[in-house]
Amino acid sequence: MSAAWIPVLCLGVCLLLLLPEPAGSEGAVPIAITCFTRGLDIRKEKADVLCPGGCPLEEFSVFGNIVYASVSSICGAAIHRGVISNSGGPVRIYSLPGRENYSSVAANGIQSQTLSRWSASFTVTKGKSGTQEATGQAVSTARPAIGKRLKKTPEKKTGNKDCKADIAFLIDGSFNIGQRRFNLQKNFVGKVALMLGIGTEGPHVGLVQASEHPKIEFYLKNFTSAKDVLFAIKEVGFRGGNTNTGKALKHTAQKFFTADTGARKGIPKVVVVFIDGWPSDDIEEAGIVAREFGVNVFIVSVAKPIPEELGMVQDVAFVDKAVCRSNGFFSYYMPNWFGTTKYVKPLVQKLCTHEQMVCSKTCYNSVNIAFLIDGSSSVGESNFRLILEFVSNIAKIFEISDIGAKIAAVQFTYDQRTEFSFTDYSTKENVLAVIRSIRYMSGGTATGDAISFTVRNVFGPMRDSPNKNFLVIVTDGQSYDDVRGPAAAAHDAAK
């Protein structure tokens, strides 16, 4: 009987596990698998498999390093581990217990991903010498695993293309909800995820648990099939602690939706917050932060506080202050966690109604526009009024607010006058009113000086703004000073 040393944990010192080979395994023909066969698809403690060649490295899902979560691709893990190259070959897989904190490591062209917890693991070593090499397609002499035949790994599904959204489910993991209702909550989230139609070109989902401290259980990029998402939700463990929903929402808005974690450009960002009872901390500030980051916040509240409990609630209107808009669309109420199936479809319909995602960052709500208005003598009073009307018609198109689009105006002749800055007015009504009230200056035309003045005094204080900056110059003729230099400097300042 031979044996194989298999590394199962490396934390400063490597712990090795000696796994004996069962008698009669010599000369066994390896099982032919596909590029995307996962560890959990092999229901044996040890198996020899044959990976095909030419697998697309960028499409592998691999979680961990040395020890991999069983949801990982076997061939992807083998290439990541250096057991085989992308030309394929024999691999030996050993089943291991589940663990917490699978690490992310880049190796051999594959970037493995982090995973907080999974119920089963595996590791890989080189296959037995003398086994047949894989060449593109699985070899015809390979025989299936004993017992239940392996199902063919399906192609990655595109999903519901009519419901493109990047969604974070922020679940309640506090002592307030308890273990039993926590599991019912996970069941409901799983049903919602299943009905959404998750896929590569459809909605992507991740999950964050709110308790004493927020914990991102998995990111948008980790799973792009409903089956894998359901597995991942099932594996999430109850944490306990206070219901610090505000802290978790703020953390999610700031850290969850990045390109590195799978957020897609031009796709609505959504957080569905589940609250059983009421939050322990302030959620209003977190709602403001979420809106600033272009995140559409939905709140699903369950079991509202009874009159005797209202004294413990920091703010009874916490729902309206945290959601994207307090118009009823972004809030959802369920009386309890029992019989929730009937609530799944209405919530999914909301999450797929993109035209209602008004907190998403768009050109209309994430820009700073300064109008540089020519007030020289050549314009004249009547034409100046036409200019103001023109500026008003442009401004009214944008969604002006303290966290949305911002408008400023500067009038110039040889001198410059700031009519109002970006921070002076935060409503469309006030901006339009002040534009109409601008008084005509009259004088010469020094456009270059006016550009430099506006960049320095109007855009300068907005240096840290997440909005994109635009300068719109409205003038009727040639300037008496140089324009090219200040215009080039303005472009450089915007980089």
CSV table of C-alpha atoms in Angstrom, one decimal:
chain,number,residue,atom,x,y,z
A,1,MET,CA,0.0,0.0,0.0
A,2,SER,CA,1.4,3.4,-1.0
A,3,ALA,CA,0.5,6.7,0.5
A,4,ALA,CA,0.3,10.4,-0.4
A,5,TRP,CA,1.2,13.4,1.7
A,6,ILE,CA,-1.5,16.0,1.3
A,7,PRO,CA,-1.1,19.5,2.7
A,8,VAL,CA,-4.3,20.6,4.3
A,9,LEU,CA,-3.4,23.7,6.2
A,10,CYS,CA,-0.6,26.2,6.2
A,11,LEU,CA,-0.5,28.8,9.0
A,12,GLY,CA,3.2,29.5,9.5
A,13,VAL,CA,3.7,25.7,9.9
A,14,CYS,CA,2.4,23.2,7.3
A,15,LEU,CA,0.2,20.4,8.7
A,16,LEU,CA,0.3,17.4,6.5
A,17,LEU,CA,-2.3,14.6,6.3
A,18,LEU,CA,-1.2,11.1,5.3
A,19,LEU,CA,-3.9,9.5,3.1
A,20,PRO,CA,-3.4,5.8,2.4
A,21,GLU,CA,-4.4,4.5,-1.1
A,22,PRO,CA,-6.9,1.7,-1.0
A,23,ALA,CA,-5.9,-1.7,-2.3
A,24,GLY,CA,-6.7,-2.5,-5.8
A,25,SER,CA,-6.4,1.1,-7.1
A,26,GLU,CA,-3.3,0.5,-9.2
A,27,GLY,CA,-4.0,1.0,-12.8
A,28,ALA,CA,-7.5,2.4,-12.3
A,29,VAL,CA,-8.7,4.4,-15.4
A,30,PRO,CA,-9.3,8.0,-14.5
A,31,ILE,CA,-12.8,9.6,-14.7
A,32,ALA,CA,-13.1,12.0,-17.6
A,33,ILE,CA,-14.4,15.3,-16.5
A,34,THR,CA,-15.1,18.7,-18.0
A,35,CYS,CA,-13.3,22.0,-17.4
A,36,PHE,CA,-16.1,23.0,-14.9
A,37,THR,CA,-16.7,19.8,-13.0
A,38,ARG,CA,-16.6,20.8,-9.3
A,39,GLY,CA,-15.3,19.0,-6.3
A,40,LEU,CA,-18.8,18.5,-5.0
A,41,ASP,CA,-19.7,16.6,-8.2
A,42,ILE,CA,-17.2,13.8,-7.2
A,43,ARG,CA,-18.9,11.9,-4.4
A,44,LYS,CA,-15.8,9.9,-3.4
A,45,GLU,CA,-13.1,10.4,-0.7
A,46,LYS,CA,-10.4,9.9,-3.4
A,47,ALA,CA,-10.7,9.8,-7.1
A,48,ASP,CA,-8.5,9.9,-10.2
A,49,VAL,CA,-9.8,12.3,-12.9
A,50,LEU,CA,-8.7,13.4,-16.3
A,51,CYS,CA,-8.8,17.1,-17.1
A,52,PRO,CA,-9.2,18.2,-20.7
A,53,GLY,CA,-6.9,20.7,-22.4
A,54,GLY,CA,-7.6,24.2,-23.5
A,55,CYS,CA,-9.9,25.2,-20.6
A,56,PRO,CA,-10.5,29.0,-20.5
A,57,LEU,CA,-8.6,30.2,-17.4
A,58,GLU,CA,-10.7,33.4,-17.0
A,59,GLU,CA,-13.9,31.3,-16.6
A,60,PHE,CA,-12.7,29.1,-13.8
A,61,SER,CA,-14.4,29.5,-10.4
A,62,VAL,CA,-11.8,28.6,-7.7
A,63,PHE,CA,-12.1,29.4,-4.0
A,64,GLY,CA,-9.1,29.0,-1.7
A,65,ASN,CA,-5.4,27.9,-2.0
A,66,ILE,CA,-4.1,24.4,-1.5
A,67,VAL,CA,-7.4,23.5,0.2
A,68,TYR,CA,-10.3,24.5,-2.1
A,69,ALA,CA,-14.0,24.8,-1.4
A,70,SER,CA,-15.9,21.9,-3.0
A,71,VAL,CA,-17.8,24.4,-5.2
A,72,SER,CA,-14.5,25.1,-7.0
A,73,SER,CA,-13.6,23.7,-10.4
A,74,ILE,CA,-11.4,20.6,-10.1
A,75,CYS,CA,-9.3,21.4,-13.2
A,76,GLY,CA,-9.2,25.1,-12.2
A,77,ALA,CA,-7.8,24.1,-8.8
A,78,ALA,CA,-5.3,21.7,-10.3
A,79,ILE,CA,-3.9,24.4,-12.7
A,80,HIS,CA,-3.9,27.0,-9.8
A,81,ARG,CA,-2.0,24.5,-7.6
A,82,GLY,CA,0.4,23.7,-10.4
A,83,VAL,CA,-0.5,20.1,-10.6
A,84,ILE,CA,-1.2,20.3,-14.3
A,85,SER,CA,-0.9,22.9,-17.0
A,86,ASN,CA,-3.7,24.2,-19.3
A,87,SER,CA,-2.9,21.3,-21.6
A,88,GLY,CA,-4.8,19.1,-19.2
A,89,GLY,CA,-3.8,15.8,-17.6
A,90,PRO,CA,-4.4,13.4,-14.8
A,91,VAL,CA,-5.3,14.7,-11.4
A,92,ARG,CA,-6.0,13.0,-8.0
A,93,ILE,CA,-8.6,14.7,-5.9
A,94,TYR,CA,-9.0,14.1,-2.1
A,95,SER,CA,-12.2,15.1,-0.2
A,96,LEU,CA,-11.6,17.1,3.0
A,97,PRO,CA,-13.9,18.6,5.6
A,98,GLY,CA,-15.3,22.1,5.3
A,99,ARG,CA,-13.6,25.1,6.8
A,100,GLU,CA,-13.8,28.9,7.2
A,101,ASN,CA,-11.9,31.6,5.3
A,102,TYR,CA,-10.8,30.2,2.0
A,103,SER,CA,-8.0,32.6,0.9
A,104,SER,CA,-7.6,34.4,-2.4
A,105,VAL,CA,-4.3,33.8,-4.2
A,106,ALA,CA,-3.2,34.4,-7.8
A,107,ALA,CA,-1.2,31.5,-9.3
A,108,ASN,CA,-0.6,30.1,-12.7
A,109,GLY,CA,-2.9,32.5,-14.5
A,110,ILE,CA,-5.8,32.0,-12.1
A,111,GLN,CA,-7.0,34.3,-9.4
A,112,SER,CA,-8.7,32.3,-6.8
A,113,GLN,CA,-11.5,33.9,-4.7
A,114,THR,CA,-12.2,34.3,-1.0
A,115,LEU,CA,-15.1,32.5,0.6
A,116,SER,CA,-16.0,32.9,4.2
A,117,ARG,CA,-17.3,29.4,4.8
A,118,TRP,CA,-18.1,26.1,3.0
A,119,SER,CA,-19.3,22.7,4.2
A,120,ALA,CA,-16.8,20.6,2.2
A,121,SER,CA,-13.3,21.0,0.7
A,122,PHE,CA,-10.8,19.1,-1.5
A,123,THR,CA,-7.2,19.2,-2.4
A,124,VAL,CA,-5.4,17.9,-5.5
A,125,THR,CA,-2.1,16.2,-6.4
A,126,LYS,CA,-0.6,14.9,-9.6
A,127,GLY,CA,-2.4,11.9,-11.1
A,128,LYS,CA,-0.8,8.5,-11.2
A,129,SER,CA,2.0,8.2,-13.7
A,130,GLY,CA,1.0,6.0,-16.6
A,131,THR,CA,-2.6,7.2,-16.8
A,132,GLN,CA,-3.7,8.6,-20.2
A,133,GLU,CA,-3.2,12.2,-20.9
A,134,ALA,CA,-6.2,14.4,-21.8
A,135,THR,CA,-6.3,15.9,-25.2
A,136,GLY,CA,-9.1,18.5,-25.7
A,137,GLN,CA,-12.1,16.2,-25.4
A,138,ALA,CA,-12.5,13.5,-22.7
A,139,VAL,CA,-10.9,10.2,-23.7
A,140,SER,CA,-13.4,7.6,-24.8
A,141,THR,CA,-11.8,4.8,-22.7
A,142,ALA,CA,-12.6,6.6,-19.5
A,143,ARG,CA,-15.2,5.0,-17.3
A,144,PRO,CA,-17.8,6.8,-15.1
A,145,ALA,CA,-17.6,6.9,-11.3
A,146,ILE,CA,-19.0,3.8,-9.6
A,147,GLY,CA,-22.6,4.3,-8.5
A,148,LYS,CA,-24.5,7.3,-9.6
A,149,ARG,CA,-23.4,8.6,-13.0
A,150,LEU,CA,-22.0,12.1,-13.0
A,151,LYS,CA,-24.3,14.7,-14.5
A,152,LYS,CA,-22.9,16.7,-17.4
A,153,THR,CA,-21.9,20.1,-16.1
A,154,PRO,CA,-24.2,22.6,-17.8
A,155,GLU,CA,-23.0,25.6,-19.7
A,156,LYS,CA,-23.1,28.9,-17.8
A,157,LYS,CA,-26.6,30.3,-18.2
A,158,THR,CA,-27.1,33.9,-19.3
A,159,GLY,CA,-29.9,34.4,-16.9
A,160,ASN,CA,-32.8,36.9,-17.1
A,161,LYS,CA,-31.5,39.7,-19.4
A,162,ASP,CA,-34.6,41.8,-18.6
A,163,CYS,CA,-33.5,42.0,-14.9
A,164,LYS,CA,-29.9,43.2,-15.0
A,165,ALA,CA,-29.0,44.3,-11.5
A,166,ASP,CA,-26.1,43.9,-9.0
A,167,ILE,CA,-27.9,43.0,-5.7
A,168,ALA,CA,-26.6,42.6,-2.2
A,169,PHE,CA,-28.9,40.9,0.2
A,170,LEU,CA,-28.1,42.4,3.7
A,171,ILE,CA,-29.6,39.8,6.1
A,172,ASP,CA,-30.3,40.2,9.8
A,173,GLY,CA,-27.9,38.0,11.8
A,174,SER,CA,-28.5,39.5,15.3
A,175,PHE,CA,-29.7,37.9,18.5
A,176,ASN,CA,-33.0,39.8,17.8
A,177,ILE,CA,-33.9,37.4,15.0
A,178,GLY,CA,-32.5,34.2,16.6
A,179,GLN,CA,-31.3,31.0,14.9
A,180,ARG,CA,-34.8,29.7,13.9
A,181,ARG,CA,-36.0,32.8,12.2
A,182,PHE,CA,-32.5,33.3,10.7
A,183,ASN,CA,-32.9,30.0,8.9
A,184,LEU,CA,-36.4,31.0,7.7
A,185,GLN,CA,-34.9,34.3,6.5
A,186,LYS,CA,-32.3,32.4,4.5
A,187,ASN,CA,-35.0,30.3,2.9
A,188,PHE,CA,-36.8,33.4,1.8
A,189,VAL,CA,-33.7,35.0,0.3
A,190,GLY,CA,-33.0,31.7,-1.5
A,191,LYS,CA,-36.5,31.8,-3.1
A,192,VAL,CA,-36.0,35.4,-4.2
A,193,ALA,CA,-32.6,34.6,-5.7
A,194,LEU,CA,-34.1,31.7,-7.6
A,195,MET,CA,-36.9,33.7,-9.1
A,196,LEU,CA,-34.6,36.6,-10.1
A,197,GLY,CA,-33.1,34.5,-12.9
A,198,ILE,CA,-29.4,34.8,-11.9
A,199,GLY,CA,-27.0,34.4,-14.8
A,200,THR,CA,-23.9,35.8,-16.5
A,201,GLU,CA,-26.1,38.4,-18.4
A,202,GLY,CA,-28.8,38.7,-15.8
A,203,PRO,CA,-28.8,39.7,-12.1
A,204,HIS,CA,-25.8,39.0,-10.0
A,205,VAL,CA,-26.2,38.6,-6.2
A,206,GLY,CA,-24.0,38.6,-3.1
A,207,LEU,CA,-24.8,38.4,0.6
A,208,VAL,CA,-23.8,40.4,3.7
A,209,GLN,CA,-24.7,39.5,7.3
A,210,ALA,CA,-25.5,42.3,9.7
A,211,SER,CA,-24.9,41.7,13.4
A,212,GLU,CA,-22.4,43.3,15.8
A,213,HIS,CA,-20.0,43.7,12.9
A,214,PRO,CA,-20.8,43.3,9.2
A,215,LYS,CA,-19.5,40.3,7.3
A,216,ILE,CA,-19.5,39.9,3.6
A,217,GLU,CA,-20.4,36.3,3.1
A,218,PHE,CA,-19.9,36.2,-0.7
A,219,TYR,CA,-19.5,38.8,-3.5
A,220,LEU,CA,-21.2,39.4,-6.8
A,221,LYS,CA,-18.5,37.7,-8.8
A,222,ASN,CA,-18.4,34.5,-6.7
A,223,PHE,CA,-21.4,32.8,-8.2
A,224,THR,CA,-23.3,33.4,-11.4
A,225,SER,CA,-25.8,30.5,-11.3
A,226,ALA,CA,-28.8,30.1,-9.0
A,227,LYS,CA,-27.7,26.6,-7.9
A,228,ASP,CA,-24.4,27.9,-6.6
A,229,VAL,CA,-26.0,30.9,-4.9
A,230,LEU,CA,-28.5,28.6,-3.1
A,231,PHE,CA,-25.6,26.4,-1.9
A,232,ALA,CA,-23.8,29.5,-0.6
A,233,ILE,CA,-26.8,30.9,1.2
A,234,LYS,CA,-27.4,27.5,2.8
A,235,GLU,CA,-23.8,27.6,4.1
A,236,VAL,CA,-24.1,31.0,5.9
A,237,GLY,CA,-23.9,30.6,9.7
A,238,PHE,CA,-25.7,32.6,12.3
A,239,ARG,CA,-23.5,35.2,14.0
A,240,GLY,CA,-25.5,36.8,16.7
A,241,GLY,CA,-24.9,40.2,18.4
A,242,ASN,CA,-26.7,43.6,18.1
A,243,THR,CA,-28.7,44.6,15.1
A,244,ASN,CA,-26.2,47.1,13.7
A,245,THR,CA,-27.9,47.5,10.4
A,246,GLY,CA,-26.7,51.0,9.8
A,247,LYS,CA,-23.1,50.0,10.2
A,248,ALA,CA,-23.6,47.1,7.9
A,249,LEU,CA,-25.4,49.2,5.2
A,250,LYS,CA,-22.7,51.8,5.2
A,251,HIS,CA,-20.0,49.1,4.9
A,252,THR,CA,-21.9,47.5,2.0
A,253,ALA,CA,-22.4,50.7,0.1
A,254,GLN,CA,-18.7,51.6,0.4
A,255,LYS,CA,-17.0,48.2,0.0
A,256,PHE,CA,-19.3,45.8,-1.8
A,257,PHE,CA,-19.9,47.3,-5.2
A,258,THR,CA,-16.4,47.6,-6.7
A,259,ALA,CA,-15.0,46.3,-10.0
A,260,ASP,CA,-12.7,43.9,-8.1
A,261,THR,CA,-15.7,42.3,-6.4
A,262,GLY,CA,-17.8,42.0,-9.5
A,263,ALA,CA,-19.8,45.2,-9.8
A,264,ARG,CA,-20.6,45.9,-13.5
A,265,LYS,CA,-20.6,49.3,-15.2
A,266,GLY,CA,-24.0,50.8,-16.0
A,267,ILE,CA,-25.9,48.2,-14.0
A,268,PRO,CA,-28.1,49.3,-11.1
A,269,LYS,CA,-26.6,48.7,-7.6
A,270,VAL,CA,-29.2,47.4,-5.1
A,271,VAL,CA,-29.1,46.6,-1.4
A,272,VAL,CA,-32.1,44.6,0.0
A,273,VAL,CA,-31.9,45.1,3.8
A,274,PHE,CA,-33.8,42.6,6.0
A,275,ILE,CA,-34.7,43.9,9.4
A,276,ASP,CA,-36.4,41.7,12.0
A,277,GLY,CA,-37.8,44.2,14.5
A,278,TRP,CA,-35.7,47.4,14.4
A,279,PRO,CA,-32.0,48.4,14.1
A,280,SER,CA,-29.8,48.9,17.1
A,281,ASP,CA,-27.9,51.8,15.6
A,282,ASP,CA,-28.5,54.9,13.4
A,283,ILE,CA,-29.5,53.9,9.9
A,284,GLU,CA,-30.3,57.4,8.5
A,285,GLU,CA,-26.6,58.3,7.9
A,286,ALA,CA,-26.0,54.9,6.2
A,287,GLY,CA,-28.9,55.6,3.9
A,288,ILE,CA,-27.4,59.0,2.9
A,289,VAL,CA,-24.0,57.3,2.2
A,290,ALA,CA,-25.7,54.6,0.1
A,291,ARG,CA,-27.4,57.3,-2.0
A,292,GLU,CA,-24.1,59.1,-2.4
A,293,PHE,CA,-22.6,55.9,-3.8
A,294,GLY,CA,-25.5,55.5,-6.2
A,295,VAL,CA,-27.0,52.5,-4.3
A,296,ASN,CA,-30.7,51.8,-4.4
A,297,VAL,CA,-31.7,50.7,-0.9
A,298,PHE,CA,-34.8,48.5,-0.3
A,299,ILE,CA,-35.8,47.6,3.2
A,300,VAL,CA,-37.8,44.5,4.0
A,301,SER,CA,-39.1,44.9,7.6
A,302,VAL,CA,-40.5,42.0,9.4
A,303,ALA,CA,-42.5,42.0,12.7
A,304,LYS,CA,-42.7,45.7,13.5
A,305,PRO,CA,-42.1,46.7,17.1
A,306,ILE,CA,-45.1,46.5,19.3
A,307,PRO,CA,-46.1,49.6,21.4
A,308,GLU,CA,-44.3,48.4,24.5
A,309,GLU,CA,-41.1,48.2,22.4
A,310,LEU,CA,-41.2,51.6,20.7
A,311,GLY,CA,-39.2,53.2,23.5
A,312,MET,CA,-36.2,51.1,22.5
A,313,VAL,CA,-36.3,52.2,18.9
A,314,GLN,CA,-34.0,55.1,18.1
A,315,ASP,CA,-36.1,56.4,15.3
A,316,VAL,CA,-39.5,54.9,14.5
A,317,ALA,CA,-39.3,56.3,10.9
A,318,PHE,CA,-36.0,54.5,10.2
A,319,VAL,CA,-37.4,52.9,7.1
A,320,ASP,CA,-38.3,56.1,5.3
A,321,LYS,CA,-34.9,57.6,6.2
A,322,ALA,CA,-32.8,54.7,4.9
A,323,VAL,CA,-34.5,53.7,1.7
A,324,CYS,CA,-33.6,55.3,-1.7
A,325,ARG,CA,-36.9,57.3,-1.8
A,326,SER,CA,-39.7,57.4,0.8
A,327,ASN,CA,-42.3,56.8,-1.9
A,328,GLY,CA,-43.4,53.4,-0.8
A,329,PHE,CA,-41.7,51.6,-3.6
A,330,PHE,CA,-38.5,50.8,-1.7
A,331,SER,CA,-40.1,49.6,1.5
A,332,TYR,CA,-41.6,46.1,1.9
A,333,TYR,CA,-43.3,44.7,5.0
A,334,MET,CA,-44.0,41.1,6.0
A,335,PRO,CA,-45.8,40.3,9.3
A,336,ASN,CA,-43.6,37.3,10.1
A,337,TRP,CA,-41.2,34.7,8.5
A,338,PHE,CA,-43.9,32.1,8.0
A,339,GLY,CA,-45.8,31.6,4.8
A,340,THR,CA,-43.6,34.0,2.9
A,341,THR,CA,-43.8,32.4,-0.5
A,342,LYS,CA,-46.5,34.8,-1.6
A,343,TYR,CA,-44.2,37.8,-0.9
A,344,VAL,CA,-41.4,36.5,-3.2
A,345,LYS,CA,-42.8,37.5,-6.6
A,346,PRO,CA,-43.8,41.1,-5.7
A,347,LEU,CA,-40.4,41.8,-4.3
A,348,VAL,CA,-38.7,40.3,-7.4
A,349,GLN,CA,-40.9,42.5,-9.6
A,350,LYS,CA,-39.7,45.6,-7.7
A,351,LEU,CA,-36.0,44.5,-8.0
A,352,CYS,CA,-36.4,44.1,-11.7
A,353,THR,CA,-38.1,47.4,-12.4
A,354,HIS,CA,-35.1,49.4,-13.5
A,355,GLU,CA,-36.9,52.6,-14.4
A,356,GLN,CA,-37.7,53.0,-10.7
A,357,MET,CA,-34.0,52.7,-9.6
A,358,VAL,CA,-33.7,56.5,-9.2
A,359,CYS,CA,-30.7,56.4,-6.9
A,360,SER,CA,-28.5,54.8,-9.5
A,361,LYS,CA,-25.7,57.1,-10.7
A,362,THR,CA,-26.5,58.5,-14.2
A,363,CYS,CA,-25.5,61.5,-16.2
A,364,TYR,CA,-28.6,63.3,-14.9
A,365,ASN,CA,-27.8,62.9,-11.2
A,366,SER,CA,-24.0,62.7,-10.9
A,367,VAL,CA,-22.6,65.8,-12.5
A,368,ASN,CA,-21.4,69.3,-11.5
A,369,ILE,CA,-22.2,71.8,-14.2
A,370,ALA,CA,-20.9,75.4,-14.1
A,371,PHE,CA,-22.3,77.8,-16.6
A,372,LEU,CA,-19.9,80.6,-17.6
A,373,ILE,CA,-22.2,83.3,-19.0
A,374,ASP,CA,-21.0,86.2,-21.2
A,375,GLY,CA,-22.3,89.5,-19.8
A,376,SER,CA,-20.4,91.8,-22.1
A,377,SER,CA,-21.9,94.8,-23.8
A,378,SER,CA,-22.1,93.1,-27.2
A,379,VAL,CA,-24.7,90.7,-25.8
A,380,GLY,CA,-27.3,93.2,-24.8
A,381,GLU,CA,-30.0,93.0,-22.2
A,382,SER,CA,-32.6,91.2,-24.3
A,383,ASN,CA,-30.2,88.6,-25.6
A,384,PHE,CA,-28.8,88.1,-22.1
A,385,ARG,CA,-32.4,87.2,-21.0
A,386,LEU,CA,-32.5,84.6,-23.8
A,387,ILE,CA,-29.2,83.2,-22.5
A,388,LEU,CA,-30.7,82.8,-19.0
A,389,GLU,CA,-33.7,81.0,-20.5
A,390,PHE,CA,-31.4,78.7,-22.4
A,391,VAL,CA,-29.4,77.9,-19.2
A,392,SER,CA,-32.6,77.3,-17.2
A,393,ASN,CA,-33.9,74.8,-19.8
A,394,ILE,CA,-30.7,72.8,-19.6
A,395,ALA,CA,-30.6,72.9,-15.7
A,396,LYS,CA,-34.2,71.7,-15.4
A,397,ILE,CA,-33.3,68.4,-17.1
A,398,PHE,CA,-31.0,67.3,-14.3
A,399,GLU,CA,-31.8,65.8,-10.9
A,400,ILE,CA,-30.5,68.5,-8.7
A,401,SER,CA,-30.2,67.6,-5.0
A,402,ASP,CA,-27.6,67.6,-2.1
A,403,ILE,CA,-26.4,64.2,-3.3
A,404,GLY,CA,-27.3,64.5,-7.0
A,405,ALA,CA,-26.5,66.9,-9.8
A,406,LYS,CA,-25.2,70.4,-8.8
A,407,ILE,CA,-25.3,73.6,-10.8
A,408,ALA,CA,-23.3,76.9,-10.5
A,409,ALA,CA,-23.1,80.0,-12.6
A,410,VAL,CA,-20.5,82.7,-13.2
A,411,GLN,CA,-21.0,85.9,-15.3
A,412,PHE,CA,-18.1,87.5,-16.9
A,413,THR,CA,-17.0,90.7,-18.8
A,414,TYR,CA,-13.5,91.9,-18.1
A,415,ASP,CA,-14.4,91.0,-14.5
A,416,GLN,CA,-16.0,87.9,-13.1
A,417,ARG,CA,-18.9,87.5,-10.7
A,418,THR,CA,-20.0,84.2,-9.1
A,419,GLU,CA,-23.7,84.3,-9.2
A,420,PHE,CA,-24.1,81.1,-7.2
A,421,SER,CA,-21.8,78.2,-6.4
A,422,PHE,CA,-22.4,74.4,-6.3
A,423,THR,CA,-23.2,74.3,-2.6
A,424,ASP,CA,-25.6,77.3,-2.5
A,425,TYR,CA,-28.8,75.6,-3.7
A,426,SER,CA,-29.7,72.0,-3.5
A,427,THR,CA,-33.2,72.0,-5.1
A,428,LYS,CA,-34.1,72.5,-8.8
A,429,GLU,CA,-36.7,75.1,-7.9
A,430,ASN,CA,-34.2,77.3,-6.1
A,431,VAL,CA,-31.6,76.9,-8.9
A,432,LEU,CA,-34.1,77.9,-11.6
A,433,ALA,CA,-35.3,80.9,-9.5
A,434,VAL,CA,-31.8,82.3,-9.0
A,435,ILE,CA,-30.9,81.9,-12.7
A,436,ARG,CA,-33.9,84.0,-13.7
A,437,SER,CA,-32.8,86.7,-11.2
A,438,ILE,CA,-29.3,87.2,-12.5
A,439,ARG,CA,-28.6,90.9,-13.3
A,440,TYR,CA,-26.8,91.8,-16.5
A,441,MET,CA,-23.3,93.3,-16.0
A,442,SER,CA,-22.2,94.8,-19.4
A,443,GLY,CA,-18.5,95.4,-20.2
A,444,GLY,CA,-15.7,93.9,-22.2
A,445,THR,CA,-15.0,90.2,-23.0
A,446,ALA,CA,-12.2,88.3,-21.2
A,447,THR,CA,-13.1,84.6,-21.6
A,448,GLY,CA,-9.7,83.2,-20.7
A,449,ASP,CA,-9.6,85.0,-17.3
A,450,ALA,CA,-13.1,83.9,-16.7
A,451,ILE,CA,-12.2,80.2,-17.3
A,452,SER,CA,-9.3,80.4,-14.9
A,453,PHE,CA,-11.5,82.1,-12.3
A,454,THR,CA,-14.2,79.5,-12.5
A,455,VAL,CA,-11.8,76.5,-12.4
A,456,ARG,CA,-10.1,78.0,-9.3
A,457,ASN,CA,-13.0,79.4,-7.3
A,458,VAL,CA,-16.0,77.2,-8.4
A,459,PHE,CA,-14.6,73.8,-9.2
A,460,GLY,CA,-11.7,74.1,-6.7
A,461,PRO,CA,-13.8,73.5,-3.6
A,462,MET,CA,-15.4,70.5,-5.3
A,463,ARG,CA,-12.1,68.7,-5.7
A,464,ASP,CA,-13.3,65.6,-3.7
A,465,SER,CA,-16.7,65.4,-5.2
A,466,PRO,CA,-17.6,62.0,-6.8
A,467,ASN,CA,-19.5,63.8,-9.6
A,468,LYS,CA,-18.1,64.5,-13.0
A,469,ASN,CA,-17.3,68.2,-13.7
A,470,PHE,CA,-18.5,70.1,-16.8
A,471,LEU,CA,-17.9,73.8,-17.7
A,472,VAL,CA,-20.4,75.2,-20.3
A,473,ILE,CA,-19.3,78.6,-21.8
A,474,VAL,CA,-22.1,80.7,-23.4
A,475,THR,CA,-20.6,83.6,-25.3
A,476,ASP,CA,-21.4,85.7,-28.4
A,477,GLY,CA,-18.0,86.5,-29.9
A,478,GLN,CA,-14.3,86.6,-29.7
A,479,SER,CA,-12.4,87.2,-26.5
A,480,TYR,CA,-9.9,90.0,-25.9
A,481,ASP,CA,-7.5,87.6,-24.1
A,482,ASP,CA,-6.0,84.2,-24.6
A,483,VAL,CA,-8.4,81.3,-24.3
A,484,ARG,CA,-6.4,78.3,-25.3
A,485,GLY,CA,-4.0,78.4,-22.3
A,486,PRO,CA,-6.8,78.6,-19.6
A,487,ALA,CA,-8.8,76.0,-21.5
A,488,ALA,CA,-5.9,73.5,-21.6
A,489,ALA,CA,-5.2,74.2,-17.9
A,490,ALA,CA,-8.9,73.4,-17.2
A,491,HIS,CA,-8.6,70.1,-19.0
A,492,ASP,CA,-5.5,69.2,-17.0
A,493,ALA,CA,-7.2,70.1,-13.8
A,494,ALA,CA,-10.0,67.7,-14.6
A,495,LYS,CA,-7.7,64.7,-15.0
